[in-house]
PDB file of C-alpha atoms in Angstrom:
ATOM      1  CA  UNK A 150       6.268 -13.519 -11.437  1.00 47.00           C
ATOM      2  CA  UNK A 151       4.816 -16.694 -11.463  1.00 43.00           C
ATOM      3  CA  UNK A 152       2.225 -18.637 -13.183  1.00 38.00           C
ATOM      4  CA  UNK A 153      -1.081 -20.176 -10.974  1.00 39.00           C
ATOM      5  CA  UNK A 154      -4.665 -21.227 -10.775  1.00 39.00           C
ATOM      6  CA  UNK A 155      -6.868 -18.646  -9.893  1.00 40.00           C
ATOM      7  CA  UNK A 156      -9.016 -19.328  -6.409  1.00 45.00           C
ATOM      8  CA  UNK A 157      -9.891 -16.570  -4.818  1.00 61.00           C
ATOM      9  CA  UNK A 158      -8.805 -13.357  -4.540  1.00 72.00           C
ATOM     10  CA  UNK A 159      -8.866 -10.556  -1.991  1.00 82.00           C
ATOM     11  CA  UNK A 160     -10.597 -10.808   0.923  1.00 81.00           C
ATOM     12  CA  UNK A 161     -11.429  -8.193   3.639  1.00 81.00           C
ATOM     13  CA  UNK A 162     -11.968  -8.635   7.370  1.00 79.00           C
ATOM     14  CA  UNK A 163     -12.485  -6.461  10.464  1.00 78.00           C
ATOM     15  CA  UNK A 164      -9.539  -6.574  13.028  1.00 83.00           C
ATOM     16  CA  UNK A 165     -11.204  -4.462  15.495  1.00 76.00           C
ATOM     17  CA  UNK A 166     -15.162  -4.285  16.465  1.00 70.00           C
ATOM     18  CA  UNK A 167     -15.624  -0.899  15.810  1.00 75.00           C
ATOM     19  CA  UNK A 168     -14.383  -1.676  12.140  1.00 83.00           C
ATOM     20  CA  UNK A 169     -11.780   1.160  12.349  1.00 94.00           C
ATOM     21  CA  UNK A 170      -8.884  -1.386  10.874  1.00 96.00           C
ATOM     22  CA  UNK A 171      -9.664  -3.546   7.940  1.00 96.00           C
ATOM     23  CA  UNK A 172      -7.257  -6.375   6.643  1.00 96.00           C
ATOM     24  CA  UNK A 173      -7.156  -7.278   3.266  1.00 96.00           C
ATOM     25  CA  UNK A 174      -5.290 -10.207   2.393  1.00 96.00           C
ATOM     26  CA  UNK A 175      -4.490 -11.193  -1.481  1.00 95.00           C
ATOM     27  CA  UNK A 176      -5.473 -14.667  -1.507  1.00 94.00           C
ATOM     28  CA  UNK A 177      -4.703 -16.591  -4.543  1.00 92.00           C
ATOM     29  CA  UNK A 178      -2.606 -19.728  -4.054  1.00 91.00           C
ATOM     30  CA  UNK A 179      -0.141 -20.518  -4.499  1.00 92.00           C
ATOM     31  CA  UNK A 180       2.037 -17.438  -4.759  1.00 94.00           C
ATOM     32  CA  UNK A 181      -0.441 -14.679  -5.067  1.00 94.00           C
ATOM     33  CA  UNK A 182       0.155 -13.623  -8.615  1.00 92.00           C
ATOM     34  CA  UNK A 183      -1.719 -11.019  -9.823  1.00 92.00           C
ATOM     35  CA  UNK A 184      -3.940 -12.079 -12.949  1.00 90.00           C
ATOM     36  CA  UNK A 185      -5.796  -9.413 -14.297  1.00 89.00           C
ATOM     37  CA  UNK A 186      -8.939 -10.860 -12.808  1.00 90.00           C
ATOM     38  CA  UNK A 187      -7.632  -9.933  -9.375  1.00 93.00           C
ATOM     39  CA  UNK A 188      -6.153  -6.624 -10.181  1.00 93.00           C
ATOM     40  CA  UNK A 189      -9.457  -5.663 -11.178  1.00 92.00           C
ATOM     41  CA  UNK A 190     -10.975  -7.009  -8.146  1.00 93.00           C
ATOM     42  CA  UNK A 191      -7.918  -4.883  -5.746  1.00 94.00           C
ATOM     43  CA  UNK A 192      -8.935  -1.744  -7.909  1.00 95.00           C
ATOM     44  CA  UNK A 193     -12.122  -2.121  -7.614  1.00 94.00           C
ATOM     45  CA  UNK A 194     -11.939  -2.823  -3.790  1.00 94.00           C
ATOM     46  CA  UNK A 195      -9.729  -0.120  -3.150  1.00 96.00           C
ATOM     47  CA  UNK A 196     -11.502   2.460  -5.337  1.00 95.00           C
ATOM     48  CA  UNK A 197     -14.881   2.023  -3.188  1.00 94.00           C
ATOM     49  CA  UNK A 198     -13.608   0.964   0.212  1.00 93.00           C
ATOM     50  CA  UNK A 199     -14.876   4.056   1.754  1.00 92.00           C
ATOM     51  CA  UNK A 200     -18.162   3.661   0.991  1.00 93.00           C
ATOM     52  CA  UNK A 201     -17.896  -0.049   1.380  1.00 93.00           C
ATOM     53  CA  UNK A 202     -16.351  -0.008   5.087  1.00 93.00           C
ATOM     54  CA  UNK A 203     -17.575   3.895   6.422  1.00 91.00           C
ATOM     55  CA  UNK A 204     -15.984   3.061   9.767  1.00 92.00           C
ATOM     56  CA  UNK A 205     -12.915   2.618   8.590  1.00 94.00           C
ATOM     57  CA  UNK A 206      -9.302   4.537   9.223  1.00 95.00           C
ATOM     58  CA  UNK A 207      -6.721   1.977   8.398  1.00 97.00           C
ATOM     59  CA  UNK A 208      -6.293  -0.579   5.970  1.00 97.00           C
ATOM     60  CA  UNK A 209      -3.379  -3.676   6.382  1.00 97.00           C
ATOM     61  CA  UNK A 210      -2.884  -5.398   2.788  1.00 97.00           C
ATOM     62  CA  UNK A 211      -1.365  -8.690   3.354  1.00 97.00           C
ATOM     63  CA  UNK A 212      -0.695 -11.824   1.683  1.00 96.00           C
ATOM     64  CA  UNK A 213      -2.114 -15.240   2.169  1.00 95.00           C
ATOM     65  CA  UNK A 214       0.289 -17.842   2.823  1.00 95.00           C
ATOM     66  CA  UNK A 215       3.660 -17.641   2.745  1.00 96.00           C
ATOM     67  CA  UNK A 216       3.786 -14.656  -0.552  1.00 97.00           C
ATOM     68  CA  UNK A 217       3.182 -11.559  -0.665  1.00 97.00           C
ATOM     69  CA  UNK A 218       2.806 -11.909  -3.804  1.00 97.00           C
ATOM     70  CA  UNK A 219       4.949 -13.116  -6.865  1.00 94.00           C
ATOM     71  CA  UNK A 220       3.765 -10.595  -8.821  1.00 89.00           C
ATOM     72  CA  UNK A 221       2.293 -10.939 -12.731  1.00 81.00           C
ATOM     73  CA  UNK A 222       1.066 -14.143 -13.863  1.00 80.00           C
ATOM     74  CA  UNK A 223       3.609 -15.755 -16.230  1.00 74.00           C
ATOM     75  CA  UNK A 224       0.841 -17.796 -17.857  1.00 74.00           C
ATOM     76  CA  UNK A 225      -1.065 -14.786 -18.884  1.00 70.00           C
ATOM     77  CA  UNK A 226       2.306 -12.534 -19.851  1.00 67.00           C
ATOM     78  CA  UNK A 227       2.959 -15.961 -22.210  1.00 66.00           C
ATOM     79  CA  UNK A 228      -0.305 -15.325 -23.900  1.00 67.00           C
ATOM     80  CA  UNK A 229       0.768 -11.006 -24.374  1.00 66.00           C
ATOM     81  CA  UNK A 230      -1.163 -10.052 -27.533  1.00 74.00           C
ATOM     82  CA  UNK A 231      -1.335  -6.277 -27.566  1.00 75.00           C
ATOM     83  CA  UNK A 232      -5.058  -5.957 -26.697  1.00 77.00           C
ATOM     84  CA  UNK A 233      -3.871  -8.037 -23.677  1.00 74.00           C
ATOM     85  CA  UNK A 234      -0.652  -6.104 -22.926  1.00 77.00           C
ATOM     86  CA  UNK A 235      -2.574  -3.014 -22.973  1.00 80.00           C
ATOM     87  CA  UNK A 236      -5.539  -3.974 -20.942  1.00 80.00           C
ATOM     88  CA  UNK A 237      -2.933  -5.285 -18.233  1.00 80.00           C
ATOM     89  CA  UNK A 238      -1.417  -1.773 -18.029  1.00 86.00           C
ATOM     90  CA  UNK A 239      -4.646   0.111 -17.563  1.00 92.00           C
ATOM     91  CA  UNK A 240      -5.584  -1.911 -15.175  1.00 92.00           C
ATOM     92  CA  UNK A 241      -2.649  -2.487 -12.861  1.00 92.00           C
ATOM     93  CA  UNK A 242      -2.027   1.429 -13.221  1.00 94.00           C
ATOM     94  CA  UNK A 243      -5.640   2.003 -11.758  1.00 96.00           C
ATOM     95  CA  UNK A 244      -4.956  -0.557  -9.290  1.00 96.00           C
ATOM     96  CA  UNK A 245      -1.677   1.112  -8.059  1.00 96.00           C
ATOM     97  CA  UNK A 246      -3.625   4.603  -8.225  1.00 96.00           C
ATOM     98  CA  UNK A 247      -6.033   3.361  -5.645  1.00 97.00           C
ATOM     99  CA  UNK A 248      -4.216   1.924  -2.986  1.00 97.00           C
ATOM    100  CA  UNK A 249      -2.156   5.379  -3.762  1.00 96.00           C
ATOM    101  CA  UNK A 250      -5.081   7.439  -3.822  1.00 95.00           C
ATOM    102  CA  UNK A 251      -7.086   5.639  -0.940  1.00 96.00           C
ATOM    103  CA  UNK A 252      -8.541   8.396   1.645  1.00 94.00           C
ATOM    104  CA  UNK A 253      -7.724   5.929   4.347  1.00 96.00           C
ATOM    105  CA  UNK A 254      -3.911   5.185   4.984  1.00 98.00           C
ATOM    106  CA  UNK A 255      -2.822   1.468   3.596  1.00 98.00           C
ATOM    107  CA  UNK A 256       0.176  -0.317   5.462  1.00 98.00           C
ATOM    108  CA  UNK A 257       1.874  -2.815   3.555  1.00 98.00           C
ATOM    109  CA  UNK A 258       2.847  -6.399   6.040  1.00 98.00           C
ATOM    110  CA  UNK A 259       4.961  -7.771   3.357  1.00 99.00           C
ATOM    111  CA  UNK A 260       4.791 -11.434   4.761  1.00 98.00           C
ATOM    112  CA  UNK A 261       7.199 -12.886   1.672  1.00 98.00           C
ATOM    113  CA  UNK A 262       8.136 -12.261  -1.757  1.00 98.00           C
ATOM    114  CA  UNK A 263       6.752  -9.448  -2.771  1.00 98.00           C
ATOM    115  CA  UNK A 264       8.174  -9.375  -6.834  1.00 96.00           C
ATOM    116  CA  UNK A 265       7.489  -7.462  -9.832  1.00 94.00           C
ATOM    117  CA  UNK A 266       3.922  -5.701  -9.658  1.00 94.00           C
ATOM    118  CA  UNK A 267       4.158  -6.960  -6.142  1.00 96.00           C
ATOM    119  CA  UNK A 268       6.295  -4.600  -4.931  1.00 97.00           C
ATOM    120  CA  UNK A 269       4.825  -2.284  -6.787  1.00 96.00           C
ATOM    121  CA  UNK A 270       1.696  -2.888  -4.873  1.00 97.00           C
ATOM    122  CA  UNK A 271       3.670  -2.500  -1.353  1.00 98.00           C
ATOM    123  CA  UNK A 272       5.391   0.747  -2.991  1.00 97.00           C
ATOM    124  CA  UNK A 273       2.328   2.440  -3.617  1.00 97.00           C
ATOM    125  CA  UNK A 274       0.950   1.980   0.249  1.00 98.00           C
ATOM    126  CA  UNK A 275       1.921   4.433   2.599  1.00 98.00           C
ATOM    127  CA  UNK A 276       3.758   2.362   5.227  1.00 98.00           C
ATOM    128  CA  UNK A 277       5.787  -0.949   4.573  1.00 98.00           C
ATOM    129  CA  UNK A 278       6.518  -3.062   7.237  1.00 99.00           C
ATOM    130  CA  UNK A 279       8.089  -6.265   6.293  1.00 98.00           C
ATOM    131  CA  UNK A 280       8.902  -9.385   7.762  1.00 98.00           C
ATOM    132  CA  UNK A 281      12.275 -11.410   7.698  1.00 98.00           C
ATOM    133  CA  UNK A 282      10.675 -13.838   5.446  1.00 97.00           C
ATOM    134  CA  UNK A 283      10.558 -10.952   2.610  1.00 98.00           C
ATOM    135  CA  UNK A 284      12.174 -10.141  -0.544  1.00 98.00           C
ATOM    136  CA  UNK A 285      12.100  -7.832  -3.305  1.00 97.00           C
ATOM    137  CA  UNK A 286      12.383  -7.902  -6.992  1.00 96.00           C
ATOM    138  CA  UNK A 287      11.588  -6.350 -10.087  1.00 95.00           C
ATOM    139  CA  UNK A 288      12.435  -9.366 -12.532  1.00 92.00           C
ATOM    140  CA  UNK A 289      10.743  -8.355 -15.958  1.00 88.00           C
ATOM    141  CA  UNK A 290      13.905  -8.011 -17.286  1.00 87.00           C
ATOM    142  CA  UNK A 291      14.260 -11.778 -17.315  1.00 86.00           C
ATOM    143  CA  UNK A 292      11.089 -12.056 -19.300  1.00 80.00           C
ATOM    144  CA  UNK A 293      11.585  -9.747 -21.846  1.00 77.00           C
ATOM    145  CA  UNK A 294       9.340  -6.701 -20.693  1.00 79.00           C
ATOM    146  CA  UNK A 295       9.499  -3.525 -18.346  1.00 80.00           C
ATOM    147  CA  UNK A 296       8.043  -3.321 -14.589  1.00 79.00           C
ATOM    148  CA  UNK A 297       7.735  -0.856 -12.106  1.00 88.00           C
ATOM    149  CA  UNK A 298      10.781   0.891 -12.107  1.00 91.00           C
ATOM    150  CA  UNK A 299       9.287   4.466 -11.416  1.00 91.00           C
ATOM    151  CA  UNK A 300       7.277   3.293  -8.540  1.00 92.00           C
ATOM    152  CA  UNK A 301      10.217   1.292  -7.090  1.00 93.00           C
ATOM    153  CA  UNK A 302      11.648   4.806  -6.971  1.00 93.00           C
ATOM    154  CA  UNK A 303       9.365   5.418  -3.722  1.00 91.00           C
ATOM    155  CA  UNK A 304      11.683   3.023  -1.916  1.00 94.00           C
ATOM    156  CA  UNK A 305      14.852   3.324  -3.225  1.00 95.00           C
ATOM    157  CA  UNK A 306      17.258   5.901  -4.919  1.00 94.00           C
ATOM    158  CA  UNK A 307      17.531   5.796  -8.447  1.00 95.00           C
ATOM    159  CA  UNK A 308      21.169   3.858  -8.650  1.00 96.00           C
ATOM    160  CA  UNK A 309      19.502   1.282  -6.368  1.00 95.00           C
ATOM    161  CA  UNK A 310      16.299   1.148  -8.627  1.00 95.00           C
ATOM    162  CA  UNK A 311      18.523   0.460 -11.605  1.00 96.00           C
ATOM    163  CA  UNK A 312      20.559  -2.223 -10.103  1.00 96.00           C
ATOM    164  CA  UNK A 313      17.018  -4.318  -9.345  1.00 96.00           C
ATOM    165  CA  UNK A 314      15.657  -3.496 -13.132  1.00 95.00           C
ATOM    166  CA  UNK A 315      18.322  -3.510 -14.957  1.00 95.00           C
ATOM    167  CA  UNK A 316      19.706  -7.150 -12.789  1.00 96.00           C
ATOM    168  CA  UNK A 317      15.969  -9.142 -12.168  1.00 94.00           C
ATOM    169  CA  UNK A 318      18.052  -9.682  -8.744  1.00 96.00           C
ATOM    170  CA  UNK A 319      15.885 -10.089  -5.115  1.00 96.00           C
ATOM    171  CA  UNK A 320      17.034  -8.584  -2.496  1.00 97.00           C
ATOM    172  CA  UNK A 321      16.094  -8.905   1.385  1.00 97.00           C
ATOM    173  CA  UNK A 322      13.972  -6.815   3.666  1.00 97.00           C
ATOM    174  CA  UNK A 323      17.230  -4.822   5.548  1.00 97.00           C
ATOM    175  CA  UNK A 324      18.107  -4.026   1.770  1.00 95.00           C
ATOM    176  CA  UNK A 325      15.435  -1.807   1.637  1.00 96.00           C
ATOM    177  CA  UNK A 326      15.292  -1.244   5.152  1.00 97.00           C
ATOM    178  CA  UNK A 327      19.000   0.634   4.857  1.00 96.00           C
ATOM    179  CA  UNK A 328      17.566   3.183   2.121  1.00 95.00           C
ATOM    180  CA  UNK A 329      14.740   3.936   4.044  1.00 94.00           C
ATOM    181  CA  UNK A 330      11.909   2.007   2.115  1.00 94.00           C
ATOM    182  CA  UNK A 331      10.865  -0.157   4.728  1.00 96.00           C
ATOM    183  CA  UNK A 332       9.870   0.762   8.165  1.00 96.00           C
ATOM    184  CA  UNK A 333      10.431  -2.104   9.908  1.00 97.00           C
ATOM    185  CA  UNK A 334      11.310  -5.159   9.941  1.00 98.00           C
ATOM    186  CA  UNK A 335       9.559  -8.168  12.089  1.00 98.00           C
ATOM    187  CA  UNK A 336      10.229 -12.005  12.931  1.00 98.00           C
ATOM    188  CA  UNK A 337       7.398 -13.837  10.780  1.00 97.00           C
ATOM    189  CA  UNK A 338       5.177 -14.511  13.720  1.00 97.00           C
ATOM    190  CA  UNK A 339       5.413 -10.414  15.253  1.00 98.00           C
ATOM    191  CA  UNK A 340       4.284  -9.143  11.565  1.00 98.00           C
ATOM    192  CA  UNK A 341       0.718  -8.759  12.372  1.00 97.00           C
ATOM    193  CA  UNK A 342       0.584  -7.954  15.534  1.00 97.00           C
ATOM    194  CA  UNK A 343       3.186  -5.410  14.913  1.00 97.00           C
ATOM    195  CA  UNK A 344       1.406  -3.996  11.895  1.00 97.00           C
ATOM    196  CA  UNK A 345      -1.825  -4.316  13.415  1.00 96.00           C
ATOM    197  CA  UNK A 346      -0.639  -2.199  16.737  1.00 96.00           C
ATOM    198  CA  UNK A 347       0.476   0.400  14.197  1.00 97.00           C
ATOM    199  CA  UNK A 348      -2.941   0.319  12.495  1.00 97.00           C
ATOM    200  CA  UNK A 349      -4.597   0.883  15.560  1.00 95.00           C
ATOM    201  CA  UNK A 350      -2.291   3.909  16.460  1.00 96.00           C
ATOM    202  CA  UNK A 351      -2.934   5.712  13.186  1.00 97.00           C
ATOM    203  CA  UNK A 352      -6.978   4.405  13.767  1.00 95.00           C
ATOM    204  CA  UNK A 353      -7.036   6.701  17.087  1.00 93.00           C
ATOM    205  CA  UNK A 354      -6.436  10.056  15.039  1.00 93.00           C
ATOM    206  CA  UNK A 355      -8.759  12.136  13.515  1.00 92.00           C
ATOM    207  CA  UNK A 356      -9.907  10.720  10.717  1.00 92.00           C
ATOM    208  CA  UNK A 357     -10.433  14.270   9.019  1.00 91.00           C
ATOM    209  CA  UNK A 358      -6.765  15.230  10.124  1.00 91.00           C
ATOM    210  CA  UNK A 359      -5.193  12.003   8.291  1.00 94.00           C
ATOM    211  CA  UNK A 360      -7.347  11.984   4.876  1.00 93.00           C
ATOM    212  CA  UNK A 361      -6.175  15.606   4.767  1.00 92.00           C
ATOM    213  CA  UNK A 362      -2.406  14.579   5.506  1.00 92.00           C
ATOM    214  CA  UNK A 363      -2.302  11.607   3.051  1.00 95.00           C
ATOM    215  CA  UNK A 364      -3.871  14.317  -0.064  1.00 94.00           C
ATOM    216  CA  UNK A 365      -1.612  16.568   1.114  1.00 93.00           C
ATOM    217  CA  UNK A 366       1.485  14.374   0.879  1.00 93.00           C
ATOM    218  CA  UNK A 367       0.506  12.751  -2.027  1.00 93.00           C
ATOM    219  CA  UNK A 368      -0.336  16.370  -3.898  1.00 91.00           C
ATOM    220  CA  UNK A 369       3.036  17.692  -2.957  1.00 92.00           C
ATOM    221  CA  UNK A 370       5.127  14.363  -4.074  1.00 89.00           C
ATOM    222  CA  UNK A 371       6.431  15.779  -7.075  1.00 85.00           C
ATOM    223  CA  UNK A 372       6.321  19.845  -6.318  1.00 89.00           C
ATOM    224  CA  UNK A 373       8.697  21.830  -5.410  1.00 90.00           C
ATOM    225  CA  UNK A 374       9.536  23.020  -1.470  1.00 91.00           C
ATOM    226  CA  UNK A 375       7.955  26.300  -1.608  1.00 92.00           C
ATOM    227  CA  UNK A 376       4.614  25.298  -3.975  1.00 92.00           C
ATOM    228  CA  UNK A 377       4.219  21.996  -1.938  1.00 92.00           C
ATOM    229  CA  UNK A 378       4.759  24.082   1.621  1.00 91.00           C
ATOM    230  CA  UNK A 379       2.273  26.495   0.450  1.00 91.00           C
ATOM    231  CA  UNK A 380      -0.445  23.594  -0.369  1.00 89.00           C
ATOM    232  CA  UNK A 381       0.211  21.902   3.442  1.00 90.00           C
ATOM    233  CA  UNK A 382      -0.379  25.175   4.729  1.00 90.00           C
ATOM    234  CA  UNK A 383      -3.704  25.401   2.861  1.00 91.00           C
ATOM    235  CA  UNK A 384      -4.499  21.838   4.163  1.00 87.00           C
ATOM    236  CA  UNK A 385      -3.464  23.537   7.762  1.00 86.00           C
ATOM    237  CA  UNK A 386      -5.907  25.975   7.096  1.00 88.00           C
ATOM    238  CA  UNK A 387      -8.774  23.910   6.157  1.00 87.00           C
ATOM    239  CA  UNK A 388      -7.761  21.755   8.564  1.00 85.00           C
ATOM    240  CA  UNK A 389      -8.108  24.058  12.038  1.00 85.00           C
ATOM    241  CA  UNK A 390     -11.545  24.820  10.916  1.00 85.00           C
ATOM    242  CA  UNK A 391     -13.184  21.752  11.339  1.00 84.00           C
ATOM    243  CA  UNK A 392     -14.400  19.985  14.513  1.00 88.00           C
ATOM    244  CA  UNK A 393     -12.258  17.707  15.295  1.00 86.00           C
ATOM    245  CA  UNK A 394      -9.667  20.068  15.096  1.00 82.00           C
ATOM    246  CA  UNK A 395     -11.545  22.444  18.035  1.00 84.00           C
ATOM    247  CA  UNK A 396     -12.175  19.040  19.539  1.00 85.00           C
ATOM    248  CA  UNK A 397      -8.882  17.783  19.615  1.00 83.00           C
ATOM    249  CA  UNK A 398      -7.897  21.268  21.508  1.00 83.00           C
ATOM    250  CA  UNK A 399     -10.835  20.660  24.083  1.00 86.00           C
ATOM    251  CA  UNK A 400      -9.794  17.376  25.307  1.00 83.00           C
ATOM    252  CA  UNK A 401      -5.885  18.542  25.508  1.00 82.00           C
ATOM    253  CA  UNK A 402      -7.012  20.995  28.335  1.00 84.00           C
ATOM    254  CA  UNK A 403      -9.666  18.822  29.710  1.00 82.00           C
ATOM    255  CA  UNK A 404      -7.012  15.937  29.795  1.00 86.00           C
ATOM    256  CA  UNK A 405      -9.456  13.224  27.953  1.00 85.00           C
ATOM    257  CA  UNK A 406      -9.237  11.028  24.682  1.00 87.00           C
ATOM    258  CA  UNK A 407     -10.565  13.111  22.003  1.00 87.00           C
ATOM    259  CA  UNK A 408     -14.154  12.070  20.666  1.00 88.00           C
ATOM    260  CA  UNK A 409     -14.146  12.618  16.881  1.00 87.00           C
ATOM    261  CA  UNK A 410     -17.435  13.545  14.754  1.00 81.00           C
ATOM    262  CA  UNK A 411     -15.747  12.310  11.427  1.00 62.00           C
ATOM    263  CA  UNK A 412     -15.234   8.997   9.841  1.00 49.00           C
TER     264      UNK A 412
END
């Protein structure tokens, strides 16, 4: 958490020509913190980004500088009226829902500090890749208030997710790395290109095949074995009737690179 001047806020560019690989970078000096101004404007990107970018099959969200970002702005929790407290919470829950929720899979380069809502951010993105430079935190605790305990929960286990809430402590990338939250860990300077070669990976599949895969996954989160089985087999299903599906068939035996008709 930290308090700062508002500048900018997130900004999206094209990695690739074709557009298949977007970067968005939260860009608000000079630790990122997320007012409620730019949660709205990361909800509202992420919410429309598939009609906004039609080409694309992988997002990277990144942070400018040398944050990921510090999480909520202290100068705003300072000024917590209710009305304010409660417009904060329906906004950085639809934020977190739509990076969650986003057709096209989000990778997390966690470039530094990623604290509080921050991490919450990277939680809710369905890769994390995180360089040397990072750390985690959920520090409300300090302040007097509650953060994102349940979402931390995507990273960790639960004795783990108490230690950070119930402490305000940081702790480094090959922390989370150990319980599985991260996926890898970079020097500073490989993050990118690391990420970005991962993006581009997950950018030559179907797109049809991975929206289905992320709903799928994200459906089943909290069902049971047998219920969320049967619901990836209905994905299956639906799946193997579509074209890219007869396509991707057609170029195994023809040995060539698949051509896809979707998004």
């Amino acid at each position: 958490m930290h308090s700062s001047t508002p500048v900018t806020g997130p900004r999206v560019q094209a990695h690739d020509t074709a557009g298949h690989v977007l970067v968005v970078h939260i860009d608000r000096p000079p630790v990122n913190a997320l007012s409620l101004e730019l949660m709205r404007s990361l909800r509202d990107l992420f919410a429309t980004l598939v009609d906004n970018y039609p080409n694309a099959r992988c997002v990277v969200l990144t942070g400018v500088g040398k944050n990921f970002s510090a999480g909520a702005d202290v100068k705003e929790l300072a000024e917590r009226t209710t009305e304010i407290q409660m417009a904060r919470s329906v906004v950085s829950r639809g934020l977190f829902d739509a990076v969650r929720r986003c057709p096209i899979p989000v990778i997390a380069a966690v470039n530094g500090p990623a604290i509080g809502a921050g991490v919450v951010v990277a939680s809710c993105c369905d890769i994390v890749v995180a360089s040397e430079a990072a750390t985690f935190a959920l520090p409300e605790v300090l302040v007097g208030v509650m953060g994102g305990a349940r979402h931390m929960a995507r990273l960790v286990p639960d004795k783990m997710v108490r230690y950070l809430a119930l402490t305000g402590r940081r702790v480094d990338a090959r922390t989370l790395w150990r319980f599985g939250g991260i996926h890898e860990i970079t020097a500073p300077d490989r993050l990118m290109p690391e990420v970005l070669a991962l993006a581009e990976d997950i950018a030559k599949n179907s797109p049809t095949a991975v929206a289905l895969m992320k709903e799928a996954i994200n459906l089943t989160e909290d069902m049971p074995l047998t219920e969320g089985y049967r619901v990836e087999q209905l994905f299956t299903t639906l799946a193997s009737s579509m074209a890219d599906s007869k396509e991707a068939s057609k170029a195994f035996l023809e040995k060539r690179a698949p051509v896809w008709s979707a998004r």
